[in-house]
Short mmCIF file of N, CA, C and O in Angstrom, two decimals:
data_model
loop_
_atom_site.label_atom_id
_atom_site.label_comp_id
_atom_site.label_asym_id
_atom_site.label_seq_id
_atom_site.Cartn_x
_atom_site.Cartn_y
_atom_site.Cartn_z
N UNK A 304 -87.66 -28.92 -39.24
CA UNK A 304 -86.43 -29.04 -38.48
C UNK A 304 -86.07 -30.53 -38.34
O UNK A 304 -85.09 -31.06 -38.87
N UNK A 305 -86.94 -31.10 -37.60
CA UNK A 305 -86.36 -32.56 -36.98
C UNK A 305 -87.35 -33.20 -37.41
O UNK A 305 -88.38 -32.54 -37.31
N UNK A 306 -87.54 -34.49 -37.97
CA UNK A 306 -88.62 -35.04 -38.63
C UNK A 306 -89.26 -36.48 -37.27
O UNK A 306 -88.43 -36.95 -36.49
N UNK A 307 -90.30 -36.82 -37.24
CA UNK A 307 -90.78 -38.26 -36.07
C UNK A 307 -88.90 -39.36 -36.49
O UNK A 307 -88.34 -39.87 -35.51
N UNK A 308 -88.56 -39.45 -37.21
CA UNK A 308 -87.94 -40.64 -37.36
C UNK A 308 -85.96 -40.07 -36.71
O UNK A 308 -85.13 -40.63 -35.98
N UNK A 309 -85.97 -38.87 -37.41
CA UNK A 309 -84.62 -38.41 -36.67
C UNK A 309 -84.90 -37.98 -35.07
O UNK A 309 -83.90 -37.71 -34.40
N UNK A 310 -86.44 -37.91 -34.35
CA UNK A 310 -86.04 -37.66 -33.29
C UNK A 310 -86.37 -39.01 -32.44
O UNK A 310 -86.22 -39.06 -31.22
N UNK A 311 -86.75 -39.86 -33.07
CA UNK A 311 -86.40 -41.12 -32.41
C UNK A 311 -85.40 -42.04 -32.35
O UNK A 311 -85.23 -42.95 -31.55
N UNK A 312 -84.65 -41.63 -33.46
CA UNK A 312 -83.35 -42.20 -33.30
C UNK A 312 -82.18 -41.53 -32.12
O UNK A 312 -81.38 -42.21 -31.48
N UNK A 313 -82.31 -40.34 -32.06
CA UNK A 313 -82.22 -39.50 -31.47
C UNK A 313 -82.29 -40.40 -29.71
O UNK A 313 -81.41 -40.91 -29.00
N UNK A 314 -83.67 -40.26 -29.57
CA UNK A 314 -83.95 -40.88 -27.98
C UNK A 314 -83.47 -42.25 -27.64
O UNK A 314 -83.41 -42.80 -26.54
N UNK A 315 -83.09 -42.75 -29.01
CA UNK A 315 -82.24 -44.47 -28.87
C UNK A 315 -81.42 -44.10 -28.41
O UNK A 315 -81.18 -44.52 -27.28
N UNK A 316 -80.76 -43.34 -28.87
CA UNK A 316 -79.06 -42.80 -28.65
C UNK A 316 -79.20 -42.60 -27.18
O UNK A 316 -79.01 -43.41 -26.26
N UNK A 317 -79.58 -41.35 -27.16
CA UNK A 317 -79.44 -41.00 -25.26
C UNK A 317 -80.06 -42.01 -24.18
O UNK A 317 -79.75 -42.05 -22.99
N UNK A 318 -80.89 -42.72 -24.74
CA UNK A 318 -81.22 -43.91 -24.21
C UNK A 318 -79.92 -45.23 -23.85
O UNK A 318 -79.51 -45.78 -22.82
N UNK A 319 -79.61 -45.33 -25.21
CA UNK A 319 -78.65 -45.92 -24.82
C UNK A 319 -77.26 -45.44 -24.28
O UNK A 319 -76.44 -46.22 -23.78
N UNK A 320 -77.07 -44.24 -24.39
CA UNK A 320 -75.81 -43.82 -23.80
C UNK A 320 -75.86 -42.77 -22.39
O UNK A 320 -74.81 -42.35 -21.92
N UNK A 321 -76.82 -42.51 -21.97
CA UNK A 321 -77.13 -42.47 -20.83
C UNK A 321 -77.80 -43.34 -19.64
O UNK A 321 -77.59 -43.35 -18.42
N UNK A 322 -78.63 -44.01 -20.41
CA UNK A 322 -79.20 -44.92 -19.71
C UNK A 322 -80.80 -45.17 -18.97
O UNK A 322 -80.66 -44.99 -17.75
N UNK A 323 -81.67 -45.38 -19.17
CA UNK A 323 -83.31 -45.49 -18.50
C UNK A 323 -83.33 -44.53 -17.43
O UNK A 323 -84.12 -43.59 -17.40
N UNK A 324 -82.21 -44.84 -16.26
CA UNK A 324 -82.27 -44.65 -15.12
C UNK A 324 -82.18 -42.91 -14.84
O UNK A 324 -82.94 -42.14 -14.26
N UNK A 325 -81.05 -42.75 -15.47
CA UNK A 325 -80.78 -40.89 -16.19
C UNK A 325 -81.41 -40.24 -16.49
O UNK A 325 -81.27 -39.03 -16.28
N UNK A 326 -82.41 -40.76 -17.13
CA UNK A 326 -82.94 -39.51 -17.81
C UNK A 326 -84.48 -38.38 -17.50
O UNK A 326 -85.04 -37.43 -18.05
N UNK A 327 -84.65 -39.30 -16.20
CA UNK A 327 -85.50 -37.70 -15.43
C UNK A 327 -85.08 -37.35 -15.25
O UNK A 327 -85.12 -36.26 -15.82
N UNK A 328 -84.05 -37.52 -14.32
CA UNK A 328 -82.59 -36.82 -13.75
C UNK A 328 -82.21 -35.87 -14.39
O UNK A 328 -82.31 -34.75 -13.89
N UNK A 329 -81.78 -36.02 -15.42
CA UNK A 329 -81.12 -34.86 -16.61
C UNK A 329 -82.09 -34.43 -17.49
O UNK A 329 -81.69 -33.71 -18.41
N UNK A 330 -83.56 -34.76 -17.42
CA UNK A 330 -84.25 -33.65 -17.64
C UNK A 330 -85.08 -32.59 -16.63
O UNK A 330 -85.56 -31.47 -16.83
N UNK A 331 -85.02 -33.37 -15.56
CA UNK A 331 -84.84 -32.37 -14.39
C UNK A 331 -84.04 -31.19 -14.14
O UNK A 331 -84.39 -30.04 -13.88
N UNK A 332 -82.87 -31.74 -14.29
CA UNK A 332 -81.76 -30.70 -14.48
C UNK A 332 -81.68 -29.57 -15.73
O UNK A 332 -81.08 -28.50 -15.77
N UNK A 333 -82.49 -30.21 -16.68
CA UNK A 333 -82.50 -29.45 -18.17
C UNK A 333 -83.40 -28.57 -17.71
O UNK A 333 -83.06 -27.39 -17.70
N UNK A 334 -84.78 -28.95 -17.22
CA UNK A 334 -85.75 -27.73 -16.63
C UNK A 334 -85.19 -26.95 -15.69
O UNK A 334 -85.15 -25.78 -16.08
N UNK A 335 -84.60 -27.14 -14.25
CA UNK A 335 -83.75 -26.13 -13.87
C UNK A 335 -82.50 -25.10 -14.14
O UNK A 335 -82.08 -24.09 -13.57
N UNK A 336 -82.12 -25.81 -15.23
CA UNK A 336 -81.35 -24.94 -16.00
C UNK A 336 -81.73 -23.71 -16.72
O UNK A 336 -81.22 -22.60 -16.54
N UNK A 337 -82.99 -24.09 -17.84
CA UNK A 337 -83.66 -23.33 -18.24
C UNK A 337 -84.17 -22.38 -17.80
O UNK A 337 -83.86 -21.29 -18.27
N UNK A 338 -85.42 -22.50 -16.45
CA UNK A 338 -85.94 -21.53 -15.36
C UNK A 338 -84.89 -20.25 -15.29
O UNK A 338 -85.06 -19.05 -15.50
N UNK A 339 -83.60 -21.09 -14.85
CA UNK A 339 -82.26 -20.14 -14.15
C UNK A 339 -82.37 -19.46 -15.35
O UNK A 339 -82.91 -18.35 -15.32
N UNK A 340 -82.02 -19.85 -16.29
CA UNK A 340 -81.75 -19.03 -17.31
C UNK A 340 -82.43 -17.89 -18.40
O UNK A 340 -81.91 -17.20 -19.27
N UNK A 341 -83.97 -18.06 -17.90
CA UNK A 341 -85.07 -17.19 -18.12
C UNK A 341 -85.08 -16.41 -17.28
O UNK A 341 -85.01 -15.23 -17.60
N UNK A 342 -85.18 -16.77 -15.95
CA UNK A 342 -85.45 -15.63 -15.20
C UNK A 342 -83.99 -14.98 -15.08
O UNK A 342 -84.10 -14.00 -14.35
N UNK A 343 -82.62 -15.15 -15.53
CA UNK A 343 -81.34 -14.44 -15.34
C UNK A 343 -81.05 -13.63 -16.71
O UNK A 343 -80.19 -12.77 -16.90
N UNK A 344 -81.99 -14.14 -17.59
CA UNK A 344 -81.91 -12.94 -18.58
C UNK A 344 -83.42 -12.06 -18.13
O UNK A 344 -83.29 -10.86 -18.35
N UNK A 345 -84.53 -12.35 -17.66
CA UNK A 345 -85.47 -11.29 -17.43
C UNK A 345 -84.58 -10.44 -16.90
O UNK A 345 -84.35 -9.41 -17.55
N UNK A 346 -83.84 -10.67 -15.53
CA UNK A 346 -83.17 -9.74 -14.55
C UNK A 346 -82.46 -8.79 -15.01
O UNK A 346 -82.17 -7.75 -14.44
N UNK A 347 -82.09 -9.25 -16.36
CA UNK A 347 -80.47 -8.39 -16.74
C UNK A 347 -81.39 -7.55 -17.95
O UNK A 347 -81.12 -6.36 -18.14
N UNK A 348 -82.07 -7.96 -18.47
CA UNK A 348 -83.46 -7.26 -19.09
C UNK A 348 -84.11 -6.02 -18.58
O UNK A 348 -84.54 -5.06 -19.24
N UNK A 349 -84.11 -6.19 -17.37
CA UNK A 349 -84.65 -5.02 -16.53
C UNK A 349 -84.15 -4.28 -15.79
O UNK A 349 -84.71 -3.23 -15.47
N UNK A 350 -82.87 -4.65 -15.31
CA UNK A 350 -81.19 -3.76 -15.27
C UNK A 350 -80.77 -3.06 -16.23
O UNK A 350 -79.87 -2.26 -15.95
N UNK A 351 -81.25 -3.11 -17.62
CA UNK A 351 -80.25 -2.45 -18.44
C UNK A 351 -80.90 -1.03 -18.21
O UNK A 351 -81.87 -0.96 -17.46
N UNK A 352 -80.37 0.20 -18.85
CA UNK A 352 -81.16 1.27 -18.62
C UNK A 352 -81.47 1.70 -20.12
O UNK A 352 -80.59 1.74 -20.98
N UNK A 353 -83.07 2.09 -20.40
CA UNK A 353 -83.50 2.59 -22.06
C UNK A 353 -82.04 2.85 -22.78
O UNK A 353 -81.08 3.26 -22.12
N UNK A 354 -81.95 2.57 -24.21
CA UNK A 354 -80.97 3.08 -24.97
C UNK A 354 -80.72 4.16 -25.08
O UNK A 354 -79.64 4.61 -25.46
N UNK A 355 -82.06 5.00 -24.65
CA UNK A 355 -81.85 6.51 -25.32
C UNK A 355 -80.89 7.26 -24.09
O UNK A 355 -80.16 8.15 -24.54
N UNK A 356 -80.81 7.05 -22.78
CA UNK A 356 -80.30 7.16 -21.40
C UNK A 356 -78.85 6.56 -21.57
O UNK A 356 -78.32 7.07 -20.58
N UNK A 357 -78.30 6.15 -21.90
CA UNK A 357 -76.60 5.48 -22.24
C UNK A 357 -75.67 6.70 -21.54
O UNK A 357 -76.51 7.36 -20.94
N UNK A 358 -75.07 6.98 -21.44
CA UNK A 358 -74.15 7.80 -21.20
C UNK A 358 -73.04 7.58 -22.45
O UNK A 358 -73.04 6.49 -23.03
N UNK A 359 -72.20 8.53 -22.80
CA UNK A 359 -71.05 8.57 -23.92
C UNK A 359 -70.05 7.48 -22.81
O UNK A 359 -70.34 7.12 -21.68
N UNK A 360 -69.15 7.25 -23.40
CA UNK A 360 -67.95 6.64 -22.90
C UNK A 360 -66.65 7.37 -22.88
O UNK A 360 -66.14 8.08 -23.75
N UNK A 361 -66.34 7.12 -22.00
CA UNK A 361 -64.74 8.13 -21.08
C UNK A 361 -63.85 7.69 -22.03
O UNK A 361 -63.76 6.49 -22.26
N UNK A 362 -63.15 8.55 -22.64
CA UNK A 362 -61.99 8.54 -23.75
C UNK A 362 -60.79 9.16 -22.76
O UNK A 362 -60.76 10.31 -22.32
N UNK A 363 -59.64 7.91 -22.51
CA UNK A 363 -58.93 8.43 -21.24
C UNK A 363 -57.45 8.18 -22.75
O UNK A 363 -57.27 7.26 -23.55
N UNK A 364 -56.66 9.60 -22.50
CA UNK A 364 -56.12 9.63 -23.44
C UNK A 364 -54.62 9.44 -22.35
O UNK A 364 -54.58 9.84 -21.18
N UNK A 365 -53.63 8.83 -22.99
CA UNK A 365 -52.27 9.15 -22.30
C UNK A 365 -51.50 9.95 -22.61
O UNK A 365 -51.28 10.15 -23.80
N UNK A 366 -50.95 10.56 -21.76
CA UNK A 366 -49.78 11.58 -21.96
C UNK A 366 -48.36 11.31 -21.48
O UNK A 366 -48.06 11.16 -20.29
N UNK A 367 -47.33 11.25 -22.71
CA UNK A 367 -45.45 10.65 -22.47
C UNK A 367 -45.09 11.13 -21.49
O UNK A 367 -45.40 12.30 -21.25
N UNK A 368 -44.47 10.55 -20.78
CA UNK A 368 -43.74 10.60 -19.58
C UNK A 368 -42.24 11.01 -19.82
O UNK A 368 -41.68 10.41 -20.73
N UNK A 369 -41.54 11.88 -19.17
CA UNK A 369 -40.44 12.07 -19.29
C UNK A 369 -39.40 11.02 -18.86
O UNK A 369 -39.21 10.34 -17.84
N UNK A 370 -38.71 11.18 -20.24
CA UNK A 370 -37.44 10.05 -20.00
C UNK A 370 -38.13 8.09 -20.26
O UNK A 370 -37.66 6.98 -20.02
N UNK A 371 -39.59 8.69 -20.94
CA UNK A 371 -39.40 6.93 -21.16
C UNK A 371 -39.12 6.50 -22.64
O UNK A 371 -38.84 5.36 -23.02
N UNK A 372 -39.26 7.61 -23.40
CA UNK A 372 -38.53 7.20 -24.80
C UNK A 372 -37.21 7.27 -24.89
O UNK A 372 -36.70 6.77 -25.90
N UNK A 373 -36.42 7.84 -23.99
CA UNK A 373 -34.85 7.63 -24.17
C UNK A 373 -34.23 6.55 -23.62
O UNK A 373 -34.78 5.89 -22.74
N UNK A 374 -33.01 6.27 -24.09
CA UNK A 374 -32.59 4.81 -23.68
C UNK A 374 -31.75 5.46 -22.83
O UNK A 374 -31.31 6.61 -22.83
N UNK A 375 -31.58 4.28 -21.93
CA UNK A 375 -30.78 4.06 -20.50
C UNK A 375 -29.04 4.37 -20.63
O UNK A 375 -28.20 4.31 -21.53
N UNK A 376 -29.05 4.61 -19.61
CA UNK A 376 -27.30 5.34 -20.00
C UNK A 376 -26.54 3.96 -20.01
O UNK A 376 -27.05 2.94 -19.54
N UNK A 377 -25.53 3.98 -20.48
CA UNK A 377 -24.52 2.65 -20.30
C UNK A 377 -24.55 1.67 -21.30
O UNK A 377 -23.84 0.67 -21.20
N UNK A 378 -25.50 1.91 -22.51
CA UNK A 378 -26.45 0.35 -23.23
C UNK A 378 -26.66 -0.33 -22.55
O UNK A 378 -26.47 -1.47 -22.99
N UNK A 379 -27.05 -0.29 -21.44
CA UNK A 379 -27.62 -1.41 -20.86
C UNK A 379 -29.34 -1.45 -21.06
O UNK A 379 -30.16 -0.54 -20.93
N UNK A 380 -29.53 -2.93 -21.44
CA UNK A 380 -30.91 -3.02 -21.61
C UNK A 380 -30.95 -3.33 -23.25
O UNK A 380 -32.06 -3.60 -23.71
N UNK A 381 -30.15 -3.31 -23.91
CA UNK A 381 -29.97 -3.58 -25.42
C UNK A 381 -30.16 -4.79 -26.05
O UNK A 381 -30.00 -4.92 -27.26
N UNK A 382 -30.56 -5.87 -25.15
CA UNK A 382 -30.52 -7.25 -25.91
C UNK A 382 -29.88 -8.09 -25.12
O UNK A 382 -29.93 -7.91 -23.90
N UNK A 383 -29.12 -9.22 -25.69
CA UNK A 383 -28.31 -9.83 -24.74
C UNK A 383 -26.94 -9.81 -24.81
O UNK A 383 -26.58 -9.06 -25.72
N UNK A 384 -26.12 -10.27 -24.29
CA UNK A 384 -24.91 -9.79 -24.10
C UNK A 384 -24.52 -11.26 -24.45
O UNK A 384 -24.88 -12.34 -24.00
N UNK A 385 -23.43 -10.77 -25.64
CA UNK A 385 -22.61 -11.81 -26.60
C UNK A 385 -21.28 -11.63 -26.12
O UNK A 385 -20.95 -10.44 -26.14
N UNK A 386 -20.42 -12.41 -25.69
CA UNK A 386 -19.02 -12.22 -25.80
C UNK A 386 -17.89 -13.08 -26.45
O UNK A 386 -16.72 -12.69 -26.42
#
């Protein structure tokens, strides 16, 4: 993947564009991010219910309403009005 020499160039960079002072900081933050994000997919991991248990999905079909395919008495509603 990443070889000793691209990932030290690498730490120049964020070194220099973050700065000495930054960067526990934001790898602090990188580890709490992570945690959150392990344990918020375990959670949703163990919420889901077996595949074989799914339920089908509700097929909600519509049915036409009277009077909404006919047009309005008067032409009105036709576009815009040119004179």
């Amino acid at each position: 993947m990443f070889g000793l020499s691209e990932l030290a160039i690498l730490l120049i960079v964020v070194l220099i564009f973050f700065g000495a002072k930054k960067l526990p900081e934001l790898a602090r933050n990188a580890g709490k991010a992570a945690r959150i994000l392990k344990s918020e997919a375990k959670a949703m991991k163990n919420q889901d219910p077996p595949s074989g248990d799914q339920p089908t999905p509700r097929v909600i079909k519509a049915e036409p309403s009277n009077g909404a395919a006919t047009p309005p008495e008067g032409g009105a509603g036709h576009g815009p009005v040119r004179s």
